[in-house]
PDB file of C-alpha atoms and ligand atoms in Angstrom:
ATOM      1  CA  MET A 260      73.471 123.566  92.991  1.00 89.00           C
ATOM      2  CA  ILE A 261      74.848 122.323  96.281  1.00 95.00           C
ATOM      3  CA  SER A 262      71.314 121.684  97.539  1.00 96.00           C
ATOM      4  CA  ASP A 263      70.315 119.779  94.452  1.00 97.00           C
ATOM      5  CA  ASN A 264      73.264 117.522  94.450  1.00 98.00           C
ATOM      6  CA  LEU A 265      72.914 117.053  98.179  1.00 98.00           C
ATOM      7  CA  ARG A 266      69.341 116.090  97.903  1.00 98.00           C
ATOM      8  CA  LYS A 267      70.396 113.585  95.326  1.00 98.00           C
ATOM      9  CA  VAL A 268      73.038 111.967  97.423  1.00 98.00           C
ATOM     10  CA  GLU A 269      70.802 111.815 100.403  1.00 98.00           C
ATOM     11  CA  GLN A 270      68.247 110.089  98.465  1.00 98.00           C
ATOM     12  CA  GLU A 271      70.701 107.528  97.120  1.00 98.00           C
ATOM     13  CA  VAL A 272      72.007 107.080 100.737  1.00 98.00           C
ATOM     14  CA  GLN A 273      68.548 106.516 102.037  1.00 98.00           C
ATOM     15  CA  LYS A 274      67.833 103.963  99.155  1.00 98.00           C
ATOM     16  CA  ALA A 275      71.081 102.059  99.694  1.00 98.00           C
ATOM     17  CA  CYS A 276      70.189 101.904 103.576  1.00 98.00           C
ATOM     18  CA  ALA A 277      66.754 100.647 102.765  1.00 98.00           C
ATOM     19  CA  LEU A 278      68.039  97.808 100.326  1.00 98.00           C
ATOM     20  CA  ALA A 279      70.403  96.747 103.214  1.00 98.00           C
ATOM     21  CA  SER A 280      67.858  97.086 105.792  1.00 98.00           C
ATOM     22  CA  ARG A 281      70.044  99.610 107.734  1.00 98.00           C
ATOM     23  CA  LYS A 282      69.157 102.818 109.602  1.00 98.00           C
ATOM     24  CA  ARG A 283      70.254 106.112 107.912  1.00 98.00           C
ATOM     25  CA  GLU A 284      71.514 107.220 111.045  1.00 98.00           C
ATOM     26  CA  GLU A 285      74.283 104.512 110.895  1.00 98.00           C
ATOM     27  CA  VAL A 286      75.893 106.233 107.970  1.00 98.00           C
ATOM     28  CA  THR A 287      77.639 109.775 108.151  1.00 98.00           C
ATOM     29  CA  LEU A 288      77.917 111.652 105.061  1.00 98.00           C
ATOM     30  CA  VAL A 289      81.221 113.279 104.938  1.00 98.00           C
ATOM     31  CA  ALA A 290      81.644 116.221 102.470  1.00 98.00           C
ATOM     32  CA  VAL A 291      84.979 116.044 100.867  1.00 98.00           C
ATOM     33  CA  THR A 292      85.772 119.823 100.505  1.00 98.00           C
ATOM     34  CA  LYS A 293      89.317 119.497  99.179  1.00 98.00           C
ATOM     35  CA  THR A 294      88.611 120.791  95.704  1.00 97.00           C
ATOM     36  CA  VAL A 295      86.180 123.554  96.695  1.00 97.00           C
ATOM     37  CA  ASP A 296      86.521 127.051  98.303  1.00 96.00           C
ATOM     38  CA  LEU A 297      85.713 128.426 101.615  1.00 96.00           C
ATOM     39  CA  ALA A 298      82.208 129.539 100.503  1.00 96.00           C
ATOM     40  CA  SER A 299      81.133 126.237  99.198  1.00 97.00           C
ATOM     41  CA  THR A 300      82.714 124.426 102.218  1.00 97.00           C
ATOM     42  CA  MET A 301      80.374 126.812 104.482  1.00 96.00           C
ATOM     43  CA  ALA A 302      77.446 126.319 102.002  1.00 96.00           C
ATOM     44  CA  ILE A 303      77.558 122.530 102.551  1.00 97.00           C
ATOM     45  CA  VAL A 304      77.723 123.167 106.360  1.00 97.00           C
ATOM     46  CA  ASN A 305      74.919 125.376 106.294  1.00 95.00           C
ATOM     47  CA  GLN A 306      72.987 122.578 104.411  1.00 96.00           C
ATOM     48  CA  GLY A 307      73.359 120.487 107.535  1.00 96.00           C
ATOM     49  CA  VAL A 308      76.424 118.419 106.308  1.00 98.00           C
ATOM     50  CA  THR A 309      78.753 119.026 109.361  1.00 97.00           C
ATOM     51  CA  HIS A 310      81.473 116.550 108.659  1.00 98.00           C
ATOM     52  CA  CYS A 311      84.035 117.892 106.256  1.00 98.00           C
ATOM     53  CA  ALA A 312      87.211 116.154 104.782  1.00 98.00           C
ATOM     54  CA  GLU A 313      90.493 117.631 103.580  1.00 98.00           C
ATOM     55  CA  ASN A 314      93.675 116.073 102.204  1.00 97.00           C
ATOM     56  CA  ARG A 315      96.026 118.700 102.249  1.00 97.00           C
ATOM     57  CA  VAL A 316      97.514 120.536 105.311  1.00 97.00           C
ATOM     58  CA  GLU A 317      97.566 124.178 104.385  1.00 96.00           C
ATOM     59  CA  PRO A 318      94.129 124.395 102.625  1.00 96.00           C
ATOM     60  CA  PHE A 319      92.742 122.426 105.536  1.00 97.00           C
ATOM     61  CA  LEU A 320      94.391 124.746 108.310  1.00 97.00           C
ATOM     62  CA  SER A 321      93.257 127.996 106.700  1.00 96.00           C
ATOM     63  CA  LYS A 322      89.718 126.651 105.996  1.00 97.00           C
ATOM     64  CA  LYS A 323      89.460 125.551 109.746  1.00 97.00           C
ATOM     65  CA  ALA A 324      90.724 128.950 110.884  1.00 96.00           C
ATOM     66  CA  ALA A 325      88.358 130.924 108.774  1.00 96.00           C
ATOM     67  CA  MET A 326      85.645 128.791 109.952  1.00 95.00           C
ATOM     68  CA  LYS A 327      86.445 128.847 113.747  1.00 90.00           C
ATOM     69  CA  ASP A 328      82.899 130.263 114.584  1.00 87.00           C
ATOM     70  CA  GLN A 329      81.469 126.981 113.302  1.00 82.00           C
ATOM     71  CA  SER A 330      82.285 124.842 116.248  1.00 80.00           C
ATOM     72  CA  ASN A 331      79.778 122.222 114.919  1.00 91.00           C
ATOM     73  CA  VAL A 332      82.029 121.081 112.254  1.00 97.00           C
ATOM     74  CA  THR A 333      83.852 117.826 112.530  1.00 98.00           C
ATOM     75  CA  TRP A 334      87.002 117.678 110.462  1.00 98.00           C
ATOM     76  CA  HIS A 335      88.410 114.702 108.890  1.00 98.00           C
ATOM     77  CA  PHE A 336      91.781 114.344 107.279  1.00 98.00           C
ATOM     78  CA  ILE A 337      91.658 111.877 104.494  1.00 98.00           C
ATOM     79  CA  GLY A 338      95.085 112.247 102.682  1.00 90.00           C
ATOM     80  CA  ASN A 339      98.480 110.972 102.985  1.00 92.00           C
ATOM     81  CA  LEU A 340     100.127 112.825 105.728  1.00 95.00           C
ATOM     82  CA  GLN A 341     103.950 113.446 105.613  1.00 95.00           C
ATOM     83  CA  ARG A 342     105.734 112.750 108.880  1.00 95.00           C
ATOM     84  CA  ARG A 343     107.108 116.245 109.372  1.00 96.00           C
ATOM     85  CA  LYS A 344     103.588 117.586 108.830  1.00 97.00           C
ATOM     86  CA  VAL A 345     101.830 115.505 111.622  1.00 98.00           C
ATOM     87  CA  LYS A 346     102.934 118.057 114.228  1.00 97.00           C
ATOM     88  CA  THR A 347     100.898 120.771 112.683  1.00 97.00           C
ATOM     89  CA  VAL A 348      97.702 119.072 111.813  1.00 97.00           C
ATOM     90  CA  ILE A 349      97.350 115.957 114.139  1.00 98.00           C
ATOM     91  CA  ASN A 350      95.775 118.034 117.040  1.00 98.00           C
ATOM     92  CA  GLU A 351      93.624 120.041 114.548  1.00 97.00           C
ATOM     93  CA  ILE A 352      91.568 117.142 113.289  1.00 98.00           C
ATOM     94  CA  ASP A 353      88.765 114.884 114.576  1.00 98.00           C
ATOM     95  CA  TYR A 354      89.338 112.033 112.477  1.00 98.00           C
ATOM     96  CA  PHE A 355      92.542 110.783 110.616  1.00 98.00           C
ATOM     97  CA  HIS A 356      91.510 108.207 107.676  1.00 98.00           C
ATOM     98  CA  ALA A 357      95.097 107.143 106.270  1.00 98.00           C
ATOM     99  CA  LEU A 358      97.041 105.623 109.092  1.00 98.00           C
ATOM    100  CA  ASP A 359      99.301 102.895 107.222  1.00 97.00           C
ATOM    101  CA  SER A 360     102.605 102.782 108.679  1.00 97.00           C
ATOM    102  CA  LEU A 361     104.362 102.300 112.187  1.00 97.00           C
ATOM    103  CA  THR A 362     106.609 105.529 111.449  1.00 97.00           C
ATOM    104  CA  LEU A 363     103.477 107.694 110.891  1.00 98.00           C
ATOM    105  CA  ALA A 364     101.911 106.063 114.196  1.00 98.00           C
ATOM    106  CA  ALA A 365     105.146 106.870 116.131  1.00 98.00           C
ATOM    107  CA  GLU A 366     105.027 110.389 114.914  1.00 98.00           C
ATOM    108  CA  ILE A 367     101.496 110.738 115.807  1.00 98.00           C
ATOM    109  CA  GLN A 368     102.137 109.200 119.450  1.00 98.00           C
ATOM    110  CA  LYS A 369     105.010 111.699 119.710  1.00 98.00           C
ATOM    111  CA  ARG A 370     103.045 114.864 118.663  1.00 98.00           C
ATOM    112  CA  ALA A 371      99.373 114.239 119.833  1.00 98.00           C
ATOM    113  CA  THR A 372      98.230 116.041 122.992  1.00 98.00           C
ATOM    114  CA  ARG A 373      95.214 113.844 123.199  1.00 98.00           C
ATOM    115  CA  LYS A 374      93.982 110.702 121.854  1.00 98.00           C
ATOM    116  CA  ILE A 375      93.518 110.590 118.058  1.00 98.00           C
ATOM    117  CA  ARG A 376      90.664 108.683 116.234  1.00 98.00           C
ATOM    118  CA  CYS A 377      92.393 106.981 113.338  1.00 98.00           C
ATOM    119  CA  PHE A 378      91.218 104.651 110.587  1.00 98.00           C
ATOM    120  CA  ILE A 379      93.767 102.225 109.262  1.00 98.00           C
ATOM    121  CA  GLU A 380      93.853 102.375 105.417  1.00 98.00           C
ATOM    122  CA  VAL A 381      93.959  98.925 103.836  1.00 98.00           C
ATOM    123  CA  ASN A 382      94.734  98.379 100.358  1.00 97.00           C
ATOM    124  CA  VAL A 383      92.257  95.771  99.766  1.00 96.00           C
ATOM    125  CA  SER A 384      92.402  95.913  95.936  1.00 91.00           C
ATOM    126  CA  GLY A 385      96.009  95.347  95.715  1.00 88.00           C
ATOM    127  CA  GLU A 386      96.699  98.205  93.328  1.00 84.00           C
ATOM    128  CA  GLU A 387     100.305  99.162  93.240  1.00 81.00           C
ATOM    129  CA  ALA A 388      99.714 102.742  93.269  1.00 74.00           C
ATOM    130  CA  LYS A 389      97.322 102.581  96.268  1.00 76.00           C
ATOM    131  CA  GLN A 390      98.351 103.594  99.778  1.00 91.00           C
ATOM    132  CA  GLY A 391      97.264 101.512 102.754  1.00 96.00           C
ATOM    133  CA  ILE A 392      98.558  98.360 104.277  1.00 96.00           C
ATOM    134  CA  GLN A 393      98.155  95.138 102.507  1.00 97.00           C
ATOM    135  CA  PRO A 394      95.264  92.817 104.162  1.00 97.00           C
ATOM    136  CA  ALA A 395      97.688  90.232 105.322  1.00 97.00           C
ATOM    137  CA  MET A 396      99.571  92.587 107.407  1.00 97.00           C
ATOM    138  CA  LEU A 397      96.550  93.984 109.154  1.00 98.00           C
ATOM    139  CA  GLN A 398      96.285  91.814 112.023  1.00 98.00           C
ATOM    140  CA  SER A 399      99.929  92.426 113.147  1.00 98.00           C
ATOM    141  CA  PHE A 400      99.806  96.141 112.460  1.00 98.00           C
ATOM    142  CA  VAL A 401      96.866  96.494 114.948  1.00 98.00           C
ATOM    143  CA  GLU A 402      98.828  94.465 117.416  1.00 97.00           C
ATOM    144  CA  GLU A 403     101.731  96.575 117.046  1.00 97.00           C
ATOM    145  CA  LEU A 404      99.607  99.847 117.562  1.00 98.00           C
ATOM    146  CA  ILE A 405      98.677  98.777 120.956  1.00 96.00           C
ATOM    147  CA  ALA A 406     101.950 100.434 122.341  1.00 96.00           C
ATOM    148  CA  TYR A 407     100.758 103.547 120.910  1.00 98.00           C
ATOM    149  CA  ASP A 408      98.243 104.882 123.708  1.00 97.00           C
ATOM    150  CA  LYS A 409      97.490 108.268 121.677  1.00 98.00           C
ATOM    151  CA  ILE A 410      95.940 106.248 118.729  1.00 98.00           C
ATOM    152  CA  GLU A 411      92.514 104.891 118.859  1.00 98.00           C
ATOM    153  CA  ILE A 412      91.698 102.601 116.087  1.00 98.00           C
ATOM    154  CA  VAL A 413      88.073 103.647 115.445  1.00 98.00           C
ATOM    155  CA  GLY A 414      87.864 101.612 112.194  1.00 98.00           C
ATOM    156  CA  LEU A 415      89.032 100.804 108.706  1.00 98.00           C
ATOM    157  CA  MET A 416      89.361 102.625 105.582  1.00 98.00           C
ATOM    158  CA  THR A 417      89.678 101.771 101.935  1.00 98.00           C
ATOM    159  CA  MET A 418      89.146 103.183  98.211  1.00 97.00           C
ATOM    160  CA  ALA A 419      87.998 101.060  95.492  1.00 95.00           C
ATOM    161  CA  PRO A 420      89.915 101.506  92.102  1.00 93.00           C
ATOM    162  CA  PHE A 421      88.297 104.357  90.160  1.00 89.00           C
ATOM    163  CA  HIS A 422      87.685 102.185  87.155  1.00 89.00           C
ATOM    164  CA  SER A 423      86.097  99.087  88.842  1.00 92.00           C
ATOM    165  CA  SER A 424      82.747  97.358  88.104  1.00 96.00           C
ATOM    166  CA  GLU A 425      80.010  97.354  90.662  1.00 96.00           C
ATOM    167  CA  MET A 426      81.057  93.662  91.369  1.00 97.00           C
ATOM    168  CA  GLU A 427      84.683  94.533  92.218  1.00 97.00           C
ATOM    169  CA  GLN A 428      83.532  97.385  94.354  1.00 97.00           C
ATOM    170  CA  ARG A 429      81.119  95.217  96.416  1.00 98.00           C
ATOM    171  CA  THR A 430      83.987  92.604  96.780  1.00 98.00           C
ATOM    172  CA  ILE A 431      86.430  95.051  98.138  1.00 98.00           C
ATOM    173  CA  PHE A 432      83.879  96.790 100.617  1.00 98.00           C
ATOM    174  CA  HIS A 433      82.728  93.226 101.722  1.00 98.00           C
ATOM    175  CA  GLN A 434      86.454  92.108 102.254  1.00 98.00           C
ATOM    176  CA  LEU A 435      87.050  95.457 104.375  1.00 98.00           C
ATOM    177  CA  HIS A 436      83.799  94.713 106.302  1.00 98.00           C
ATOM    178  CA  MET A 437      85.063  91.149 107.181  1.00 98.00           C
ATOM    179  CA  MET A 438      88.514  92.401 108.332  1.00 98.00           C
ATOM    180  CA  GLN A 439      86.821  95.065 110.527  1.00 98.00           C
ATOM    181  CA  GLN A 440      84.529  92.484 112.196  1.00 98.00           C
ATOM    182  CA  SER A 441      87.534  90.333 112.696  1.00 98.00           C
ATOM    183  CA  ILE A 442      89.486  93.048 114.633  1.00 98.00           C
ATOM    184  CA  ALA A 443      86.300  94.451 116.366  1.00 98.00           C
ATOM    185  CA  ALA A 444      85.463  90.946 117.770  1.00 98.00           C
ATOM    186  CA  GLN A 445      89.066  90.871 119.567  1.00 98.00           C
ATOM    187  CA  LYS A 446      88.208  93.605 121.779  1.00 97.00           C
ATOM    188  CA  ILE A 447      91.709  95.067 121.637  1.00 96.00           C
ATOM    189  CA  VAL A 448      92.512  98.105 123.936  1.00 91.00           C
ATOM    190  CA  ASN A 449      92.466 101.225 121.894  1.00 95.00           C
ATOM    191  CA  ALA A 450      91.007  99.253 118.720  1.00 98.00           C
ATOM    192  CA  PRO A 451      87.336  99.192 119.155  1.00 98.00           C
ATOM    193  CA  CYS A 452      87.096  99.338 115.288  1.00 98.00           C
ATOM    194  CA  LEU A 453      83.367  99.742 114.812  1.00 98.00           C
ATOM    195  CA  GLU A 454      83.660 102.038 111.907  1.00 98.00           C
ATOM    196  CA  LEU A 455      83.907 101.529 108.208  1.00 98.00           C
ATOM    197  CA  SER A 456      85.268 104.543 105.906  1.00 98.00           C
ATOM    198  CA  MET A 457      84.306 103.648 102.459  1.00 98.00           C
ATOM    199  CA  GLY A 458      82.640 104.807  99.465  1.00 98.00           C
ATOM    200  CA  MET A 459      83.346 107.852  97.278  1.00 98.00           C
ATOM    201  CA  SER A 460      81.173 109.722  94.528  1.00 98.00           C
ATOM    202  CA  ASN A 461      81.132 106.885  92.101  1.00 96.00           C
ATOM    203  CA  ASP A 462      80.637 104.138  94.578  1.00 98.00           C
ATOM    204  CA  PHE A 463      78.990 105.252  97.901  1.00 98.00           C
ATOM    205  CA  PRO A 464      75.550 103.420  97.430  1.00 98.00           C
ATOM    206  CA  ILE A 465      77.556 100.122  97.142  1.00 98.00           C
ATOM    207  CA  ALA A 466      79.548 100.914 100.094  1.00 98.00           C
ATOM    208  CA  VAL A 467      76.521 101.729 102.236  1.00 98.00           C
ATOM    209  CA  GLU A 468      74.853  98.490 100.974  1.00 98.00           C
ATOM    210  CA  GLU A 469      77.978  96.719 102.244  1.00 98.00           C
ATOM    211  CA  GLY A 470      78.204  98.436 105.708  1.00 98.00           C
ATOM    212  CA  ALA A 471      79.834 101.728 105.479  1.00 98.00           C
ATOM    213  CA  THR A 472      79.448 104.119 108.472  1.00 99.00           C
ATOM    214  CA  PHE A 473      81.386 107.070 106.825  1.00 99.00           C
ATOM    215  CA  ILE A 474      81.011 107.852 103.198  1.00 99.00           C
ATOM    216  CA  ARG A 475      83.515 110.386 101.750  1.00 98.00           C
ATOM    217  CA  VAL A 476      81.788 112.182  98.851  1.00 98.00           C
ATOM    218  CA  GLY A 477      83.148 115.207  96.883  1.00 98.00           C
ATOM    219  CA  SER A 478      82.382 115.682  93.434  1.00 98.00           C
ATOM    220  CA  ALA A 479      78.722 114.401  93.701  1.00 98.00           C
ATOM    221  CA  LEU A 480      77.986 117.074  96.170  1.00 98.00           C
ATOM    222  CA  PHE A 481      79.945 119.991  94.403  1.00 98.00           C
ATOM    223  CA  LYS A 482      79.707 119.311  90.662  1.00 96.00           C
ATOM    224  CA  GLU A 483      78.343 122.138  88.487  1.00 88.00           C
TER     225      GLU A 483
HETATM  226  C1  PLP B   7      89.155 112.900  96.722  1.00 70.62           C
HETATM  227  C2  PLP B   7      88.718 111.703  97.820  1.00 70.62           C
HETATM  228  C3  PLP B   7      87.424 111.353  97.959  1.00 70.62           C
HETATM  229  C4  PLP B   7      86.291 111.833  97.425  1.00 70.62           C
HETATM  230  O1  PLP B   7      86.287 111.636  95.863  1.00 70.62           O
HETATM  231  P1  PLP B   7      84.903 112.123  95.063  1.00 70.62           P
HETATM  232  O2  PLP B   7      85.094 111.232  93.859  1.00 70.62           O
HETATM  233  O3  PLP B   7      85.196 113.341  94.753  1.00 70.62           O
HETATM  234  O4  PLP B   7      83.793 111.680  96.036  1.00 70.62           O
HETATM  235  C5  PLP B   7      87.154 110.461  98.877  1.00 70.62           C
HETATM  236  N1  PLP B   7      88.169 109.853  99.674  1.00 70.62           N
HETATM  237  C6  PLP B   7      89.563 110.191  99.669  1.00 70.62           C
HETATM  238  C7  PLP B   7      90.520 109.732 100.201  1.00 70.62           C
HETATM  239  C8  PLP B   7      89.943 111.184  98.412  1.00 70.62           C
HETATM  240  O5  PLP B   7      91.120 111.608  98.366  1.00 70.62           O
END
C-alpha cells in the first residue's frame, strides 16, 4: 500500500533529520513515478507528496497532461535528456536534475522561454557507466554556464553506485556536499547552488544525514 510505504519513508526521513539535527522542512521528498501508472502517481499526490519525478519524455508529457487539474504538482525531470527532446520538455518542467554537458546547456538556452532550475549531475563515484561530469571539471563547468542566462544552477545531483556500502554512500554524499558549499560560497550569478539532490530508495537516510535537500524515492514508495 502506498500509504503504508509513505509512512515508513516519512519515518526514516524524520529519523535521519533528527540524527543530523536538521529540520524536516529542509528535505523535500520527490516521488519518482517513472515506473508507475497515472493512478499511482495521482495516489501519491493525494497523499500529500506533490513533487513528482519522471525520466522519459513521452510518459512524462502524457502524465502531466492528464494531471493538468492538479496545479499543485511540481515536476522534476531526472533522466538523461537527448538534445533533440529538449524543445518539447524543458518548458514543461520545474526542475531538471541531469545537466552534465555544455551541448545540453546550449540547447536549453536556445529553447527555454524562462529561467530553468537545473542541478548539475556530478559523477562523484567515478563509475564508468554513470552520467554526470567529473568532480575535477565542476568548477570550470559552472564558470562556463555563466554565459547561459536561461540556466539557474540551483544545486548539485549525484547517484551512489547501487551496490555500495553505507560507508561508500556516506563518502560520496559528503563529497557532493563539499562541492556544493564551495560553489555556493562563490556567489556566482545564476548559480546559487544551495540544493543537494541525492538519495534514492536504498540510501536516502544516509543522504539526508549528509545534507540532501531533495531525495528522489521510487521503489520504496511504490513497492507492493
Ligand atoms: C529511478 C531513479 C530514482 C529512484 O530510484 P529508486 O531506487 O526506485 O528509489 C532516483 N533517481 C534517479 C536519477 C532515477 O533514475
